mmCIF file of C-alpha atoms in Angstrom:
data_model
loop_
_atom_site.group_PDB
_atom_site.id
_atom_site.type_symbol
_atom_site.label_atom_id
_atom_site.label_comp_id
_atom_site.label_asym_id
_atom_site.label_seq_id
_atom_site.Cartn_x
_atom_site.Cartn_y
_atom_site.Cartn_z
ATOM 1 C CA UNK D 238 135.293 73.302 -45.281
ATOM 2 C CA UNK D 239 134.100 75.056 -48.832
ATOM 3 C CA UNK D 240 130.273 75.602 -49.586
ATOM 4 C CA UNK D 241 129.147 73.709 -46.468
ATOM 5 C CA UNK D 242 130.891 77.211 -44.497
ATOM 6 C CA UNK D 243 127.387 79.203 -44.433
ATOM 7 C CA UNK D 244 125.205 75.730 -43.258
ATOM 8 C CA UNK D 245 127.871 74.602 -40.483
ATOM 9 C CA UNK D 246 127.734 78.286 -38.921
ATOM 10 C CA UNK D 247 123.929 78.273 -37.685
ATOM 11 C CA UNK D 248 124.547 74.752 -36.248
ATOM 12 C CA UNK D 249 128.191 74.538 -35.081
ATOM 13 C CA UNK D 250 127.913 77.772 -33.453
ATOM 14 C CA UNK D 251 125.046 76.798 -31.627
ATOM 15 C CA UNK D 252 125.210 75.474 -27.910
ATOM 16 C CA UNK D 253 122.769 72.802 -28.879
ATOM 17 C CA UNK D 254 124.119 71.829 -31.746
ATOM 18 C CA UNK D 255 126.084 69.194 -33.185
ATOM 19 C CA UNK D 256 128.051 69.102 -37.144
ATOM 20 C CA UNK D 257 129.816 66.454 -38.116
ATOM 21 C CA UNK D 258 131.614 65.626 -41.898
ATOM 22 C CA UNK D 259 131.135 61.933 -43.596
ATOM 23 C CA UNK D 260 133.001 60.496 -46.437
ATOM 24 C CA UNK D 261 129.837 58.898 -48.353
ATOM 25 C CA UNK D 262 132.153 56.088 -50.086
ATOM 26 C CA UNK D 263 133.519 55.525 -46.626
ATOM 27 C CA UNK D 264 130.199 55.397 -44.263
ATOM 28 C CA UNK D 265 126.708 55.478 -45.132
ATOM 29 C CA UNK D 266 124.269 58.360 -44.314
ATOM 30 C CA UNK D 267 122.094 56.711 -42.185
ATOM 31 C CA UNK D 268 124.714 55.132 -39.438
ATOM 32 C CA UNK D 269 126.260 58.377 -39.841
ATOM 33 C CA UNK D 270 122.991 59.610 -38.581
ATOM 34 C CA UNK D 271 122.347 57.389 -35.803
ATOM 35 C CA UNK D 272 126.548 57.812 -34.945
ATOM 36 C CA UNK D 273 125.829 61.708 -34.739
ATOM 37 C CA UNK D 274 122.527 61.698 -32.908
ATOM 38 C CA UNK D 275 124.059 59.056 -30.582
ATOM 39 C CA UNK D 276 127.084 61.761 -29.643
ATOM 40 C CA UNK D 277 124.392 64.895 -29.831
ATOM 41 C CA UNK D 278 122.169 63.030 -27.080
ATOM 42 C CA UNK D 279 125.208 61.286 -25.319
ATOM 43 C CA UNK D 280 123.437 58.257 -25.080
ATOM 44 C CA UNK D 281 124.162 54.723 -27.114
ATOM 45 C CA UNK D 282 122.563 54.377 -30.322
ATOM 46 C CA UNK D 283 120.562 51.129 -29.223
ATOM 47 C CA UNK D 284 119.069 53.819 -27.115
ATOM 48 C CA UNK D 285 117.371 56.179 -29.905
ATOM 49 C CA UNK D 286 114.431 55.522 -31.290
ATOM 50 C CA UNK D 287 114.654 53.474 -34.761
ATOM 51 C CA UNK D 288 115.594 55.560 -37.576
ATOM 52 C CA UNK D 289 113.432 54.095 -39.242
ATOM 53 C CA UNK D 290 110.281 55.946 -37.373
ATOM 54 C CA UNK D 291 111.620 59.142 -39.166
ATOM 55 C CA UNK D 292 112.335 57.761 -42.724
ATOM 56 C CA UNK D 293 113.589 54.990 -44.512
ATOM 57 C CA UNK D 294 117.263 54.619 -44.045
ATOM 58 C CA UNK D 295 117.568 52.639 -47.356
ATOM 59 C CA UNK D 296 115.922 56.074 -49.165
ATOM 60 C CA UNK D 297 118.356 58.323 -47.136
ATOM 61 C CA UNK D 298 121.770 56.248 -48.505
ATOM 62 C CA UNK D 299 120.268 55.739 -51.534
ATOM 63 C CA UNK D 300 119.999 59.987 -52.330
ATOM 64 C CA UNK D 301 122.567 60.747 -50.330
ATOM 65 C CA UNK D 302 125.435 57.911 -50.423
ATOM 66 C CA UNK D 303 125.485 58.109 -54.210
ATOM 67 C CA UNK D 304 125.352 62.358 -54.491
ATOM 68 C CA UNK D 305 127.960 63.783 -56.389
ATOM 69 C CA UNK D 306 129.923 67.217 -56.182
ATOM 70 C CA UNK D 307 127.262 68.616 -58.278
ATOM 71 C CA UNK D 308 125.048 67.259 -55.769
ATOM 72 C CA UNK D 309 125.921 69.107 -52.936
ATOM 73 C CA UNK D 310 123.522 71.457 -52.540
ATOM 74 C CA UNK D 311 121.623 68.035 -52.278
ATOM 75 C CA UNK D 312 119.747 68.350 -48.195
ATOM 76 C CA UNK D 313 117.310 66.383 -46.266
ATOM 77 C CA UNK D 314 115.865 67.429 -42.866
ATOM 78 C CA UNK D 315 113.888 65.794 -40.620
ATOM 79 C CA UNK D 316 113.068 64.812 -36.738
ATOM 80 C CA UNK D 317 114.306 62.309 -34.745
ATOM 81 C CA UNK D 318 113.908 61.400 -31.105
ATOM 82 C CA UNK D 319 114.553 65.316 -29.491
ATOM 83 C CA UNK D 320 116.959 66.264 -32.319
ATOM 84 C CA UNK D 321 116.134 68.270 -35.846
ATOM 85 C CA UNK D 322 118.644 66.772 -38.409
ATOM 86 C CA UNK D 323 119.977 67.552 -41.660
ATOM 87 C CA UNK D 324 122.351 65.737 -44.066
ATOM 88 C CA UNK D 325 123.668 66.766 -46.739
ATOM 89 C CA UNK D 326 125.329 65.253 -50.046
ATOM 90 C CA UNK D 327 128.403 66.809 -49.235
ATOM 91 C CA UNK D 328 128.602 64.659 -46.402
ATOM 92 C CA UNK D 329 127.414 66.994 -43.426
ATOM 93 C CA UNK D 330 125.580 66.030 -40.598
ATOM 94 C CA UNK D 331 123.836 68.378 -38.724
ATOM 95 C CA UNK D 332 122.151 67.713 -35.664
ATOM 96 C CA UNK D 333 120.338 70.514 -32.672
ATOM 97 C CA UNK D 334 117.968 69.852 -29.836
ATOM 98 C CA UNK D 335 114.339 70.925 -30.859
ATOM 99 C CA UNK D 336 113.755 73.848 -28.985
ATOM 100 C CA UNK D 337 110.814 73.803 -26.665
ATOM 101 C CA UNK D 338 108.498 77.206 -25.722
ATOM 102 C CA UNK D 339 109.388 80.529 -26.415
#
C-alpha cells in the first residue's frame, strides 16, 4: 500500500470499519462510494440513501477521478446514511459506522 499505510490503519483495523482501493481511470469515486457503503452496511445500494443527500457526486469525481500522484494527499470526508466516509485521491475508500453514545 505506500502513503495510504498510516490512513488504512485507524479504519481497517477497526471492527466497524470498512477500506477499500479504486483505480480512478478504472471506476469513478462516487459508485465506488455507494459500492463500499453498500458492502459496509450489507445491504443493496438501491437501499442507501441517495448520495446525492451528502454531496454532489459529479463534484466528488470531478476532484477526485482526475487527482494525480501529487494529489494524493487529496481527502474528502463526509456522512452518509449510518456510515462516516472518506476518499481519497489515491483511490481509498474508507468507510466506519458512526458511533453512537459514549
Amino acid at each position: 500500500m505506500g502513503e495510504s499505510d498510516d490512513r488504512s490503519s485507524w479504519i481497517s483495523d477497526a471492527p466497524d470499519g470498512l477500506h477499500e482501493e479504486f483505480d480512478w481511470d478504472v471506476m469513478s469515486p462516487s459508485v465506488a462510494v455507494v459500492q463500499t457503503v453498500a458492502a459496509a452496511a450489507d445491504r443493496e445500494a438501491r437501499e442507501l440513501s441517495p448520495l446525492i443527500e451528502a454531496l454532489d457526486p459529479d463534484a466528488l469525481d470531478e476532484l477526485l477521478g482526475h487527482a494525480t500522484d501529487s494529489d494524493g494527499d487529496v481527502s474528502l470526508s463526509f456522512q452518509l446514511d449510518e456510515f462516516a466516509v472518506t476518499v481519497t485521491g489515491a483511490g481509498d475508500v474508507y468507510v466506519r459506522t458512526k458511533r453512537v453514545g459514549p
